[in-house]
Amino acid sequence: SQQGEEDPQALSIQEGENATMNCSYKTSINNLQWYRQNSGRGLVHLILIRSNEREKHSGRLRVTLDTSKKSSSLLITASRAADTASYFCATGSYSNYQLIWGAGTKLIIKP
Amino acid sequence: DVKVTQSSRYLVKRTGEKVFLECVQDMDHENMFWYRQDPGLGLRLIYFSYDVKMKEKGDIPEGYSVSREKKERFSLILESASTNQTSMYLCASSLGNYNEQFFGPGTRLTVL
């Protein structure tokens, strides 16, 4: 079942600009994760933020989590052509072995 | 470096054939997962396994079965392939529940 919903579905920006993607979810979570998928390949884990954390950084990535609004955002700063990919959020809850996935945001970085 | 491998990158089968997709992980993870991915639908969980010989249905198990005889290997079986099973199939593994999942490169299956 789909829990996460990414917004926007697609985003096209110029190289060097910042890209922001949002994820909303419906139930209580233990953590929220972001993954990247390059064209037609497997997914790669980017970052995990726990429910008791509000912000996390990893290189050019910044993730925020607002559990009161059941939402998260992923910010990619100083975008590069190699950031062109689909980005998915996934939530983990205490009651599930599995992650619940959103449908993804397709990000295109124009040179 | 952690690794999840899938037996084929591309596969073409005919309607009614039995299809085996294999996944192997070298990280000693307890949990393994099979997803299918279709445009606009994101990842949908077919089956997962939290231990050897243990399996649980995901969201879309119909038409599929799985086998986990060894910890490192998780197989997805299409008993009688149909055209609506044409899709990208992704295998993943994780250590513990709701943790980071490591994915294989995917198998793009076409059923004619």
PDB file of C-alpha atoms in Angstrom:
ATOM      1  CA  SER A   1       0.000   0.000   0.000  1.00  0.00           C
ATOM      2  CA  GLN A   2       1.242   3.468  -0.820  1.00  0.00           C
ATOM      3  CA  GLN A   3       1.713   5.794   2.107  1.00  0.00           C
ATOM      4  CA  GLY A   4       4.221   8.362   0.967  1.00  0.00           C
ATOM      5  CA  GLU A   5       3.221  10.867  -1.656  1.00  0.00           C
ATOM      6  CA  GLU A   6       5.947  12.888  -3.257  1.00  0.00           C
ATOM      7  CA  ASP A   7       5.397  16.374  -4.526  1.00  0.00           C
ATOM      8  CA  PRO A   8       6.004  17.473  -7.200  1.00  0.00           C
ATOM      9  CA  GLN A   9       5.743  14.481  -9.520  1.00  0.00           C
ATOM     10  CA  ALA A  10       8.325  16.067 -11.802  1.00  0.00           C
ATOM     11  CA  LEU A  11      10.792  18.914 -11.430  1.00  0.00           C
ATOM     12  CA  SER A  12      13.101  20.481 -13.990  1.00  0.00           C
ATOM     13  CA  ILE A  13      15.742  23.024 -12.921  1.00  0.00           C
ATOM     14  CA  GLN A  14      18.984  24.537 -14.165  1.00  0.00           C
ATOM     15  CA  GLU A  15      22.296  23.135 -13.049  1.00  0.00           C
ATOM     16  CA  GLY A  16      23.516  24.952  -9.963  1.00  0.00           C
ATOM     17  CA  GLU A  17      20.043  25.679  -8.612  1.00  0.00           C
ATOM     18  CA  ASN A  18      18.583  24.041  -5.520  1.00  0.00           C
ATOM     19  CA  ALA A  19      15.943  21.317  -5.813  1.00  0.00           C
ATOM     20  CA  THR A  20      13.303  20.692  -3.173  1.00  0.00           C
ATOM     21  CA  MET A  21      11.044  17.656  -3.060  1.00  0.00           C
ATOM     22  CA  ASN A  22       8.344  16.928  -0.519  1.00  0.00           C
ATOM     23  CA  CYS A  23       6.881  13.757   0.909  1.00  0.00           C
ATOM     24  CA  SER A  24       3.695  13.352   2.920  1.00  0.00           C
ATOM     25  CA  TYR A  25       2.616  10.246   4.773  1.00  0.00           C
ATOM     26  CA  LYS A  26      -0.406   9.068   6.713  1.00  0.00           C
ATOM     27  CA  THR A  27       0.490   6.938   9.740  1.00  0.00           C
ATOM     28  CA  SER A  28       2.939   7.061  12.637  1.00  0.00           C
ATOM     29  CA  ILE A  29       6.477   6.237  11.625  1.00  0.00           C
ATOM     30  CA  ASN A  30       9.764   5.110  13.101  1.00  0.00           C
ATOM     31  CA  ASN A  31      11.815   6.671  10.343  1.00  0.00           C
ATOM     32  CA  LEU A  32      11.617   8.170   6.886  1.00  0.00           C
ATOM     33  CA  GLN A  33      14.112   7.407   4.153  1.00  0.00           C
ATOM     34  CA  TRP A  34      14.993   8.916   0.803  1.00  0.00           C
ATOM     35  CA  TYR A  35      16.275   6.899  -2.142  1.00  0.00           C
ATOM     36  CA  ARG A  36      17.516   7.805  -5.601  1.00  0.00           C
ATOM     37  CA  GLN A  37      17.025   5.804  -8.774  1.00  0.00           C
ATOM     38  CA  ASN A  38      18.957   6.574 -11.918  1.00  0.00           C
ATOM     39  CA  SER A  39      17.286   5.776 -15.217  1.00  0.00           C
ATOM     40  CA  GLY A  40      15.895   2.231 -15.090  1.00  0.00           C
ATOM     41  CA  ARG A  41      18.242   0.936 -12.410  1.00  0.00           C
ATOM     42  CA  GLY A  42      18.076  -0.159  -8.793  1.00  0.00           C
ATOM     43  CA  LEU A  43      17.518   2.250  -5.938  1.00  0.00           C
ATOM     44  CA  VAL A  44      20.259   3.704  -3.788  1.00  0.00           C
ATOM     45  CA  HIS A  45      19.686   4.786  -0.200  1.00  0.00           C
ATOM     46  CA  LEU A  46      20.467   8.459   0.393  1.00  0.00           C
ATOM     47  CA  ILE A  47      19.525   9.325   3.929  1.00  0.00           C
ATOM     48  CA  LEU A  48      17.440   8.140   6.891  1.00  0.00           C
ATOM     49  CA  ILE A  49      15.841  10.447   9.424  1.00  0.00           C
ATOM     50  CA  ARG A  50      14.318   9.083  12.620  1.00  0.00           C
ATOM     51  CA  SER A  51      10.988  10.231  13.997  1.00  0.00           C
ATOM     52  CA  ASN A  52      12.671  12.063  16.881  1.00  0.00           C
ATOM     53  CA  GLU A  53      14.922  14.045  14.522  1.00  0.00           C
ATOM     54  CA  ARG A  54      13.919  17.253  12.770  1.00  0.00           C
ATOM     55  CA  GLU A  55      16.764  17.815  10.337  1.00  0.00           C
ATOM     56  CA  LYS A  56      19.648  15.852   8.889  1.00  0.00           C
ATOM     57  CA  HIS A  57      22.449  16.661   6.473  1.00  0.00           C
ATOM     58  CA  SER A  58      24.573  14.537   4.187  1.00  0.00           C
ATOM     59  CA  GLY A  59      26.866  16.386   1.786  1.00  0.00           C
ATOM     60  CA  ARG A  60      24.625  18.479  -0.481  1.00  0.00           C
ATOM     61  CA  LEU A  61      21.484  16.844   0.894  1.00  0.00           C
ATOM     62  CA  ARG A  62      19.333  18.276   3.628  1.00  0.00           C
ATOM     63  CA  VAL A  63      16.277  16.443   4.932  1.00  0.00           C
ATOM     64  CA  THR A  64      13.671  17.825   7.291  1.00  0.00           C
ATOM     65  CA  LEU A  65      10.908  15.958   9.066  1.00  0.00           C
ATOM     66  CA  ASP A  66       7.767  17.437  10.593  1.00  0.00           C
ATOM     67  CA  THR A  67       5.885  14.653  12.358  1.00  0.00           C
ATOM     68  CA  SER A  68       3.032  16.986  13.353  1.00  0.00           C
ATOM     69  CA  LYS A  69       2.328  17.603   9.666  1.00  0.00           C
ATOM     70  CA  LYS A  70       3.388  14.095   8.621  1.00  0.00           C
ATOM     71  CA  SER A  71       5.689  15.511   5.998  1.00  0.00           C
ATOM     72  CA  SER A  72       9.332  15.589   4.965  1.00  0.00           C
ATOM     73  CA  SER A  73      11.365  17.539   2.467  1.00  0.00           C
ATOM     74  CA  LEU A  74      14.573  16.723   0.620  1.00  0.00           C
ATOM     75  CA  LEU A  75      16.728  19.642  -0.484  1.00  0.00           C
ATOM     76  CA  ILE A  76      19.569  19.140  -2.946  1.00  0.00           C
ATOM     77  CA  THR A  77      21.812  22.182  -3.067  1.00  0.00           C
ATOM     78  CA  ALA A  78      23.948  23.291  -6.026  1.00  0.00           C
ATOM     79  CA  SER A  79      22.455  20.669  -8.329  1.00  0.00           C
ATOM     80  CA  ARG A  80      24.539  18.818 -10.897  1.00  0.00           C
ATOM     81  CA  ALA A  81      23.657  16.925 -14.063  1.00  0.00           C
ATOM     82  CA  ALA A  82      24.409  13.685 -12.197  1.00  0.00           C
ATOM     83  CA  ASP A  83      21.531  14.457  -9.802  1.00  0.00           C
ATOM     84  CA  THR A  84      19.079  13.750 -12.624  1.00  0.00           C
ATOM     85  CA  ALA A  85      17.110  10.794 -11.275  1.00  0.00           C
ATOM     86  CA  SER A  86      13.880   9.786  -9.601  1.00  0.00           C
ATOM     87  CA  TYR A  87      13.697  10.315  -5.864  1.00  0.00           C
ATOM     88  CA  PHE A  88      11.524   8.210  -3.577  1.00  0.00           C
ATOM     89  CA  CYS A  89      10.567   8.545   0.035  1.00  0.00           C
ATOM     90  CA  ALA A  90       9.820   5.480   2.122  1.00  0.00           C
ATOM     91  CA  THR A  91       8.536   5.232   5.666  1.00  0.00           C
ATOM     92  CA  GLY A  92       9.242   2.584   8.266  1.00  0.00           C
ATOM     93  CA  SER A  93       6.821   1.994  11.088  1.00  0.00           C
ATOM     94  CA  TYR A  94       6.983  -0.015  14.289  1.00  0.00           C
ATOM     95  CA  SER A  95       4.363  -2.461  13.106  1.00  0.00           C
ATOM     96  CA  ASN A  96       5.878  -3.467   9.775  1.00  0.00           C
ATOM     97  CA  TYR A  97       8.827  -5.344   8.412  1.00  0.00           C
ATOM     98  CA  GLN A  98       8.395  -3.485   5.190  1.00  0.00           C
ATOM     99  CA  LEU A  99       8.875   0.091   4.051  1.00  0.00           C
ATOM    100  CA  ILE A 100       5.973   1.954   2.541  1.00  0.00           C
ATOM    101  CA  TRP A 101       6.910   3.764  -0.660  1.00  0.00           C
ATOM    102  CA  GLY A 102       5.779   6.852  -2.477  1.00  0.00           C
ATOM    103  CA  ALA A 103       5.467   7.107  -6.251  1.00  0.00           C
ATOM    104  CA  GLY A 104       8.541   9.308  -6.622  1.00  0.00           C
ATOM    105  CA  THR A 105       9.622  12.689  -7.966  1.00  0.00           C
ATOM    106  CA  LYS A 106      11.409  12.785 -11.306  1.00  0.00           C
ATOM    107  CA  LEU A 107      14.159  15.407 -11.183  1.00  0.00           C
ATOM    108  CA  ILE A 108      15.797  16.713 -14.358  1.00  0.00           C
ATOM    109  CA  ILE A 109      18.842  18.967 -14.153  1.00  0.00           C
ATOM    110  CA  LYS A 110      19.336  21.024 -17.296  1.00  0.00           C
ATOM    111  CA  PRO A 111      22.914  21.964 -18.234  1.00  0.00           C
TER     112      PRO A 111
ATOM    113  CA  ASP B   1      31.185  -3.216  -0.490  1.00  0.00           C
ATOM    114  CA  VAL B   2      27.682  -4.540   0.060  1.00  0.00           C
ATOM    115  CA  LYS B   3      26.089  -6.270  -2.854  1.00  0.00           C
ATOM    116  CA  VAL B   4      22.731  -7.529  -4.047  1.00  0.00           C
ATOM    117  CA  THR B   5      22.793  -9.328  -7.361  1.00  0.00           C
ATOM    118  CA  GLN B   6      19.945 -10.438  -9.599  1.00  0.00           C
ATOM    119  CA  SER B   7      20.238 -13.293 -12.044  1.00  0.00           C
ATOM    120  CA  SER B   8      19.292 -11.349 -15.188  1.00  0.00           C
ATOM    121  CA  ARG B   9      19.097  -7.705 -16.241  1.00  0.00           C
ATOM    122  CA  TYR B  10      16.711  -8.401 -19.108  1.00  0.00           C
ATOM    123  CA  LEU B  11      14.427 -11.364 -19.659  1.00  0.00           C
ATOM    124  CA  VAL B  12      11.892 -12.162 -22.368  1.00  0.00           C
ATOM    125  CA  LYS B  13       9.409 -14.968 -21.795  1.00  0.00           C
ATOM    126  CA  ARG B  14       6.247 -16.246 -23.400  1.00  0.00           C
ATOM    127  CA  THR B  15       2.789 -16.328 -21.861  1.00  0.00           C
ATOM    128  CA  GLY B  16       2.317 -19.448 -19.759  1.00  0.00           C
ATOM    129  CA  GLU B  17       6.009 -20.084 -19.128  1.00  0.00           C
ATOM    130  CA  LYS B  18       7.328 -20.610 -15.605  1.00  0.00           C
ATOM    131  CA  VAL B  19       9.803 -17.884 -14.742  1.00  0.00           C
ATOM    132  CA  PHE B  20      12.454 -17.855 -12.039  1.00  0.00           C
ATOM    133  CA  LEU B  21      14.076 -14.662 -10.848  1.00  0.00           C
ATOM    134  CA  GLU B  22      16.934 -15.098  -8.419  1.00  0.00           C
ATOM    135  CA  CYS B  23      18.431 -12.670  -5.957  1.00  0.00           C
ATOM    136  CA  VAL B  24      21.560 -13.107  -3.863  1.00  0.00           C
ATOM    137  CA  GLN B  25      22.901 -10.848  -1.118  1.00  0.00           C
ATOM    138  CA  ASP B  26      26.270 -11.037   0.559  1.00  0.00           C
ATOM    139  CA  MET B  27      25.506  -8.988   3.676  1.00  0.00           C
ATOM    140  CA  ASP B  28      24.048 -11.705   5.920  1.00  0.00           C
ATOM    141  CA  HIS B  29      20.761  -9.779   6.059  1.00  0.00           C
ATOM    142  CA  GLU B  30      17.714 -11.435   7.603  1.00  0.00           C
ATOM    143  CA  ASN B  31      15.155  -9.613   5.483  1.00  0.00           C
ATOM    144  CA  MET B  32      14.744  -9.874   1.736  1.00  0.00           C
ATOM    145  CA  PHE B  33      12.120  -8.335  -0.512  1.00  0.00           C
ATOM    146  CA  TRP B  34      10.726  -8.582  -4.022  1.00  0.00           C
ATOM    147  CA  TYR B  35       9.117  -5.523  -5.582  1.00  0.00           C
ATOM    148  CA  ARG B  36       7.750  -4.708  -8.964  1.00  0.00           C
ATOM    149  CA  GLN B  37       7.986  -1.228 -10.354  1.00  0.00           C
ATOM    150  CA  ASP B  38       5.670   0.174 -13.009  1.00  0.00           C
ATOM    151  CA  PRO B  39       5.540   3.745 -14.347  1.00  0.00           C
ATOM    152  CA  GLY B  40       3.484   6.012 -12.141  1.00  0.00           C
ATOM    153  CA  LEU B  41       2.881   3.314  -9.522  1.00  0.00           C
ATOM    154  CA  GLY B  42       6.131   3.411  -7.595  1.00  0.00           C
ATOM    155  CA  LEU B  43       7.341   0.268  -5.863  1.00  0.00           C
ATOM    156  CA  ARG B  44       4.822  -2.381  -4.936  1.00  0.00           C
ATOM    157  CA  LEU B  45       5.811  -5.177  -2.602  1.00  0.00           C
ATOM    158  CA  ILE B  46       5.165  -8.675  -3.882  1.00  0.00           C
ATOM    159  CA  TYR B  47       6.616 -10.836  -1.101  1.00  0.00           C
ATOM    160  CA  PHE B  48       9.156 -10.534   1.646  1.00  0.00           C
ATOM    161  CA  SER B  49      11.037 -12.943   3.860  1.00  0.00           C
ATOM    162  CA  TYR B  50      12.353 -12.294   7.364  1.00  0.00           C
ATOM    163  CA  ASP B  51      14.160 -15.598   7.784  1.00  0.00           C
ATOM    164  CA  VAL B  52      15.083 -18.760   5.938  1.00  0.00           C
ATOM    165  CA  LYS B  53      11.962 -20.643   4.819  1.00  0.00           C
ATOM    166  CA  MET B  54       9.765 -17.810   6.108  1.00  0.00           C
ATOM    167  CA  LYS B  55       7.715 -15.657   3.763  1.00  0.00           C
ATOM    168  CA  GLU B  56       4.989 -13.070   3.962  1.00  0.00           C
ATOM    169  CA  LYS B  57       2.687 -11.731   1.275  1.00  0.00           C
ATOM    170  CA  GLY B  58       3.073  -8.150   0.281  1.00  0.00           C
ATOM    171  CA  ASP B  59       0.547  -5.971  -1.486  1.00  0.00           C
ATOM    172  CA  ILE B  60       0.367  -7.839  -4.798  1.00  0.00           C
ATOM    173  CA  PRO B  61       1.237 -11.549  -4.314  1.00  0.00           C
ATOM    174  CA  GLU B  62      -1.268 -12.957  -6.810  1.00  0.00           C
ATOM    175  CA  GLY B  63       0.422 -14.883  -9.608  1.00  0.00           C
ATOM    176  CA  TYR B  64       3.739 -15.081  -7.756  1.00  0.00           C
ATOM    177  CA  SER B  65       5.417 -17.380  -5.270  1.00  0.00           C
ATOM    178  CA  VAL B  66       8.789 -17.231  -3.524  1.00  0.00           C
ATOM    179  CA  SER B  67      11.404 -19.510  -2.093  1.00  0.00           C
ATOM    180  CA  ARG B  68      14.086 -18.892   0.496  1.00  0.00           C
ATOM    181  CA  GLU B  69      16.054 -22.045   1.191  1.00  0.00           C
ATOM    182  CA  LYS B  70      19.255 -20.249   2.169  1.00  0.00           C
ATOM    183  CA  LYS B  71      19.730 -16.957   3.952  1.00  0.00           C
ATOM    184  CA  GLU B  72      21.519 -15.285   1.085  1.00  0.00           C
ATOM    185  CA  ARG B  73      19.143 -16.304  -1.705  1.00  0.00           C
ATOM    186  CA  PHE B  74      15.548 -15.279  -2.390  1.00  0.00           C
ATOM    187  CA  SER B  75      13.790 -16.462  -5.512  1.00  0.00           C
ATOM    188  CA  LEU B  76      10.665 -15.092  -7.153  1.00  0.00           C
ATOM    189  CA  ILE B  77       8.621 -17.512  -9.245  1.00  0.00           C
ATOM    190  CA  LEU B  78       5.993 -16.687 -11.808  1.00  0.00           C
ATOM    191  CA  GLU B  79       4.103 -19.960 -12.074  1.00  0.00           C
ATOM    192  CA  SER B  80       2.483 -19.118 -15.415  1.00  0.00           C
ATOM    193  CA  ALA B  81       3.661 -15.826 -16.808  1.00  0.00           C
ATOM    194  CA  SER B  82       1.084 -13.411 -18.173  1.00  0.00           C
ATOM    195  CA  THR B  83       1.482 -10.200 -20.170  1.00  0.00           C
ATOM    196  CA  ASN B  84       0.384  -8.090 -17.204  1.00  0.00           C
ATOM    197  CA  GLN B  85       3.465  -9.292 -15.355  1.00  0.00           C
ATOM    198  CA  THR B  86       5.689  -7.396 -17.760  1.00  0.00           C
ATOM    199  CA  SER B  87       7.528  -5.083 -15.407  1.00  0.00           C
ATOM    200  CA  MET B  88      10.764  -4.153 -13.671  1.00  0.00           C
ATOM    201  CA  TYR B  89      11.450  -6.485 -10.742  1.00  0.00           C
ATOM    202  CA  LEU B  90      13.629  -5.270  -7.911  1.00  0.00           C
ATOM    203  CA  CYS B  91      15.107  -7.333  -5.111  1.00  0.00           C
ATOM    204  CA  ALA B  92      16.274  -5.804  -1.843  1.00  0.00           C
ATOM    205  CA  SER B  93      17.656  -6.859   1.507  1.00  0.00           C
ATOM    206  CA  SER B  94      17.878  -5.227   4.918  1.00  0.00           C
ATOM    207  CA  LEU B  95      19.280  -5.834   8.354  1.00  0.00           C
ATOM    208  CA  GLY B  96      16.400  -5.768  10.788  1.00  0.00           C
ATOM    209  CA  ASN B  97      12.995  -4.222  10.323  1.00  0.00           C
ATOM    210  CA  TYR B  98      12.223  -0.869   8.640  1.00  0.00           C
ATOM    211  CA  ASN B  99      15.936  -0.256   8.096  1.00  0.00           C
ATOM    212  CA  GLU B 100      17.806   0.884   5.023  1.00  0.00           C
ATOM    213  CA  GLN B 101      17.232  -1.466   2.106  1.00  0.00           C
ATOM    214  CA  PHE B 102      19.931  -2.412  -0.374  1.00  0.00           C
ATOM    215  CA  PHE B 103      18.726  -3.014  -3.898  1.00  0.00           C
ATOM    216  CA  GLY B 104      19.856  -5.107  -6.789  1.00  0.00           C
ATOM    217  CA  PRO B 105      20.093  -3.614 -10.295  1.00  0.00           C
ATOM    218  CA  GLY B 106      16.671  -4.952 -11.294  1.00  0.00           C
ATOM    219  CA  THR B 107      15.361  -7.387 -13.897  1.00  0.00           C
ATOM    220  CA  ARG B 108      13.293  -6.001 -16.719  1.00  0.00           C
ATOM    221  CA  LEU B 109      10.901  -8.806 -17.627  1.00  0.00           C
ATOM    222  CA  THR B 110       8.885  -8.802 -20.811  1.00  0.00           C
ATOM    223  CA  VAL B 111       6.145 -11.396 -21.257  1.00  0.00           C
ATOM    224  CA  LEU B 112       4.989 -11.827 -24.840  1.00  0.00           C
TER     225      LEU B 112
END
